[in-house]
Short mmCIF file of C-alpha atoms in Angstrom, two decimals:
data_model
loop_
_atom_site.label_atom_id
_atom_site.label_comp_id
_atom_site.label_asym_id
_atom_site.label_seq_id
_atom_site.Cartn_x
_atom_site.Cartn_y
_atom_site.Cartn_z
CA MET A 1 -0.05 0.10 0.00
CA ARG A 2 1.46 3.55 -0.74
CA GLU A 3 0.50 6.55 0.90
CA GLY A 4 1.93 10.17 1.02
CA ALA A 5 1.07 13.71 1.16
CA ILE A 6 -0.52 15.67 -1.78
CA HIS A 7 -0.79 19.32 -2.14
CA ASP A 8 -3.25 21.50 -4.06
CA ALA A 9 -1.96 24.37 -6.34
CA GLU A 10 -1.93 26.76 -3.33
CA GLY A 11 -0.08 24.27 -1.02
CA SER A 12 -2.74 25.00 1.64
CA ARG A 13 -4.60 21.70 1.71
CA THR A 14 -3.11 18.19 2.08
CA CYS A 15 -4.79 14.59 1.58
CA PHE A 16 -3.36 11.17 1.56
CA ALA A 17 -3.15 8.68 -1.41
CA VAL A 18 -3.96 4.89 -1.05
CA HIS A 19 -2.56 2.68 -3.98
CA GLY A 20 -1.94 5.79 -5.88
CA MET A 21 -5.51 7.12 -5.59
CA PRO A 22 -5.95 10.41 -3.89
CA LEU A 23 -8.51 10.46 -0.95
CA ALA A 24 -10.64 13.54 0.05
CA PRO A 25 -8.79 15.98 2.35
CA MET A 26 -9.61 16.11 5.99
CA ALA A 27 -9.73 19.01 8.51
CA THR A 28 -6.43 20.22 9.58
CA GLU A 29 -6.69 19.66 13.26
CA SER A 30 -7.77 15.86 12.60
CA ARG A 31 -5.99 15.19 9.26
CA LEU A 32 -3.36 12.77 10.71
CA THR A 33 -5.34 11.22 13.32
CA GLY A 34 -8.31 10.57 11.07
CA TRP A 35 -6.34 8.84 8.08
CA ALA A 36 -4.16 6.87 10.44
CA VAL A 37 -7.20 5.23 11.94
CA ALA A 38 -8.48 4.64 8.27
CA LEU A 39 -5.35 3.11 7.22
CA ILE A 40 -5.31 0.85 10.09
CA LEU A 41 -8.98 -0.21 9.49
CA LEU A 42 -8.54 -1.18 5.82
CA PRO A 43 -6.90 -4.70 6.67
CA ALA A 44 -8.94 -5.38 9.28
CA LEU A 45 -12.02 -4.80 6.99
CA GLY A 46 -10.78 -7.54 4.38
CA GLU A 47 -10.15 -9.87 7.29
CA THR A 48 -13.80 -9.54 8.38
CA SER A 49 -14.93 -10.13 4.75
CA ARG A 50 -12.90 -13.35 4.55
CA GLU A 51 -14.09 -14.55 8.00
CA GLU A 52 -17.73 -13.79 6.99
CA SER A 53 -17.24 -16.01 3.64
CA LEU A 54 -15.79 -18.87 5.67
CA GLU A 55 -18.83 -18.81 7.88
CA ALA A 56 -21.19 -18.60 5.07
CA ASP A 57 -19.52 -21.41 3.08
CA PHE A 58 -19.32 -23.79 6.32
CA ALA A 59 -22.93 -23.04 6.99
CA ARG A 60 -23.89 -23.76 3.41
CA SER A 61 -21.69 -26.96 3.18
CA ARG A 62 -23.15 -28.28 6.51
CA THR A 63 -26.83 -27.98 5.24
CA LEU A 64 -25.56 -29.61 1.89
CA VAL A 65 -23.88 -32.56 3.87
CA GLU A 66 -27.06 -33.00 6.09
CA GLU A 67 -29.21 -33.21 2.78
CA ALA A 68 -26.62 -35.97 1.31
CA ILE A 69 -27.02 -38.17 4.41
CA ARG A 70 -30.71 -38.15 4.16
CA THR A 71 -30.39 -39.30 0.62
CA LEU A 72 -28.80 -42.25 2.09
CA GLY A 73 -31.48 -43.18 4.31
CA VAL A 74 -30.20 -41.63 7.50
CA GLU A 75 -31.24 -38.67 9.56
CA PRO A 76 -28.30 -36.27 10.08
CA SER A 77 -29.32 -35.63 13.78
CA SER A 78 -28.98 -39.24 14.63
CA ALA A 79 -25.53 -39.42 12.85
CA LEU A 80 -24.28 -36.28 14.50
CA ALA A 81 -21.06 -37.14 16.48
CA LYS A 82 -19.70 -33.68 17.06
CA GLY A 83 -20.98 -30.33 16.14
CA GLY A 84 -19.27 -27.07 16.50
CA GLU A 85 -18.71 -23.74 14.84
CA HIS A 86 -15.64 -24.79 13.08
CA GLN A 87 -16.11 -28.49 12.52
CA THR A 88 -18.79 -31.10 12.50
CA THR A 89 -18.42 -34.77 12.25
CA TRP A 90 -21.21 -37.39 11.42
CA THR A 91 -20.80 -41.17 11.67
CA LEU A 92 -22.99 -43.84 9.68
CA GLN A 93 -22.92 -47.34 8.55
CA ARG A 94 -22.98 -48.59 4.99
CA GLY A 95 -22.89 -52.34 4.99
CA SER A 96 -20.15 -53.63 7.14
CA ALA A 97 -18.23 -50.40 6.69
CA ALA A 98 -18.17 -47.56 9.26
CA ILE A 99 -18.19 -43.85 7.65
CA LEU A 100 -16.92 -40.95 9.36
CA ILE A 101 -17.72 -37.46 7.60
CA THR A 102 -15.96 -34.44 8.77
CA LEU A 103 -16.45 -30.81 7.70
CA THR A 104 -14.10 -28.43 8.73
CA ALA A 105 -13.90 -24.80 8.32
CA GLY A 106 -11.10 -23.06 6.65
CA GLU A 107 -8.76 -20.42 8.06
CA ALA A 108 -9.02 -16.69 7.25
CA LYS A 109 -5.62 -15.89 6.04
CA PRO A 110 -5.05 -13.01 3.70
CA THR A 111 -3.81 -15.44 0.85
CA GLY A 112 -5.94 -18.70 2.01
CA SER A 113 -9.08 -20.28 0.84
CA THR A 114 -12.48 -19.23 1.77
CA HIS A 115 -13.73 -22.78 1.70
CA ALA A 116 -14.18 -25.47 4.03
CA CYS A 117 -12.85 -28.90 3.77
CA LEU A 118 -14.79 -32.37 3.57
CA ARG A 119 -13.16 -35.49 4.57
CA VAL A 120 -14.73 -38.96 4.41
CA ILE A 121 -12.99 -41.85 6.23
CA SER A 122 -13.59 -45.59 6.48
CA PRO A 123 -11.48 -47.67 8.78
CA ILE A 124 -10.38 -50.75 7.13
CA MET A 125 -8.20 -53.01 9.41
CA THR A 126 -5.69 -52.94 12.37
CA LEU A 127 -1.90 -52.99 11.66
CA PRO A 128 -0.65 -56.45 11.41
CA ASP A 129 2.42 -57.91 13.08
CA GLU A 130 5.48 -55.79 12.54
CA ASP A 131 7.04 -58.29 10.12
CA LYS A 132 3.93 -58.05 7.78
CA ARG A 133 3.67 -54.20 7.86
CA ALA A 134 6.27 -53.31 5.25
CA GLY A 135 4.54 -55.56 2.89
CA LEU A 136 1.26 -54.08 3.53
CA TYR A 137 2.51 -50.60 3.23
CA LYS A 138 3.99 -51.32 -0.11
CA HIS A 139 0.95 -53.05 -1.36
CA LEU A 140 -1.30 -50.05 -0.17
CA LEU A 141 1.12 -47.39 -2.07
CA GLU A 142 0.38 -49.64 -5.10
CA LEU A 143 -2.95 -49.76 -4.89
CA ASN A 144 -3.08 -45.91 -4.57
CA ALA A 145 -0.84 -45.57 -7.72
CA GLN A 146 -3.19 -47.91 -9.62
CA GLY A 147 -5.89 -45.40 -8.87
CA LEU A 148 -9.01 -45.76 -6.46
CA ALA A 149 -11.07 -43.12 -8.01
CA ASN A 150 -10.88 -39.97 -5.76
CA ALA A 151 -9.82 -42.25 -2.76
CA ALA A 152 -6.82 -43.81 -1.23
CA PHE A 153 -5.42 -45.80 1.56
CA GLY A 154 -3.64 -44.25 4.47
CA LEU A 155 -2.89 -44.95 8.22
CA LEU A 156 -4.60 -43.23 11.29
CA ASN A 157 -3.08 -44.22 14.53
CA ASP A 158 -2.98 -47.89 14.30
CA ARG A 159 -5.74 -48.14 11.69
CA VAL A 160 -5.63 -48.70 7.96
CA VAL A 161 -8.29 -46.36 6.44
CA ALA A 162 -9.69 -45.36 3.03
CA VAL A 163 -10.05 -41.55 2.71
CA SER A 164 -11.41 -39.14 0.41
CA GLU A 165 -10.88 -35.33 0.86
CA ARG A 166 -12.02 -32.14 -1.16
CA SER A 167 -12.58 -28.61 -0.98
CA THR A 168 -16.33 -27.70 -0.61
CA GLN A 169 -16.04 -25.14 -3.49
CA ASP A 170 -18.56 -25.92 -6.18
CA LEU A 171 -19.67 -29.08 -3.98
CA GLN A 172 -22.83 -30.68 -4.81
CA ARG A 173 -25.12 -32.80 -2.60
CA ASP A 174 -25.06 -35.81 -4.91
CA GLU A 175 -21.10 -35.60 -4.92
CA VAL A 176 -20.92 -35.79 -1.22
CA SER A 177 -23.42 -39.12 -1.37
CA GLN A 178 -21.39 -40.41 -3.92
CA MET A 179 -18.09 -39.91 -1.91
CA VAL A 180 -19.69 -42.02 1.00
CA ARG A 181 -20.90 -44.51 -1.30
CA HIS A 182 -17.77 -45.15 -3.17
CA LEU A 183 -15.75 -45.13 0.08
CA ALA A 184 -17.98 -47.79 1.67
CA ALA A 185 -17.45 -50.00 -1.56
CA VAL A 186 -13.58 -49.41 -1.31
CA ALA A 187 -13.76 -50.51 2.21
CA ASP A 188 -15.92 -53.79 1.60
CA ASN A 189 -13.93 -54.54 -1.32
CA TYR A 190 -10.42 -54.73 0.14
CA ASP A 191 -10.88 -55.31 3.71
CA ASP A 192 -11.27 -58.92 3.94
CA ARG A 193 -8.35 -59.43 1.10
CA LEU A 194 -6.04 -57.14 3.05
CA VAL A 195 -6.54 -59.13 6.27
CA LYS A 196 -6.30 -62.28 4.79
CA ALA A 197 -3.06 -61.26 2.87
CA PHE A 198 -1.40 -59.60 5.89
CA GLY A 199 -2.91 -60.35 9.00
CA GLY A 200 -4.49 -57.84 11.42
CA LYS A 201 -8.29 -57.43 12.30
CA LEU A 202 -11.06 -56.32 10.37
CA ALA A 203 -12.14 -52.42 11.61
CA SER A 204 -15.52 -54.11 12.08
CA ASP A 205 -14.39 -56.84 14.23
CA PRO A 206 -16.58 -56.94 17.48
CA SER A 207 -13.89 -57.50 19.84
CA LEU A 208 -12.12 -54.15 18.74
CA LYS A 209 -15.08 -52.62 20.18
CA ARG A 210 -15.25 -54.15 23.33
CA SER A 211 -11.31 -53.58 24.08
#
């Protein structure tokens, strides 16, 4: 931002310029104080605008996710696991696959996105014995490279998970429900095969819920 003094032809009045555009002159006794306040407030106004955009996008996206959950035959209020101003999480069951849907608000940074982030996770299995893990990790990376259509395998604590994530920019309700259906299909397709090949337990194993 550029700012400086600009004098008229008579040199009797002074005003300030921001980004090269002159602003209207102020009374002599309050000129410096008034413009100092104005120049300080300009960045704050931009920050407020970004925060408002983030809040609006988060609210819109939350409504959209709730509508998508209803299309899956689940009432959003019964699936709600955690609700808050900046993050909301829902859990639901699709066949044998547990699905965790998390909507997280973005951060109001000067160059940051004003969109929230949607993440869908399905736990697959526990980690096998140490001597089997290197082979499992290699196989998961190969599956990721082969392409799982907007999904990937990863690790979350001691669990292998399938995950799909994207910005809420241009997000549609049908896309959310498709993400859930697809991730559930990936979990159902690979969980038994991975456990059979490398060991560990299915994430849906009842013994894990008791422990």
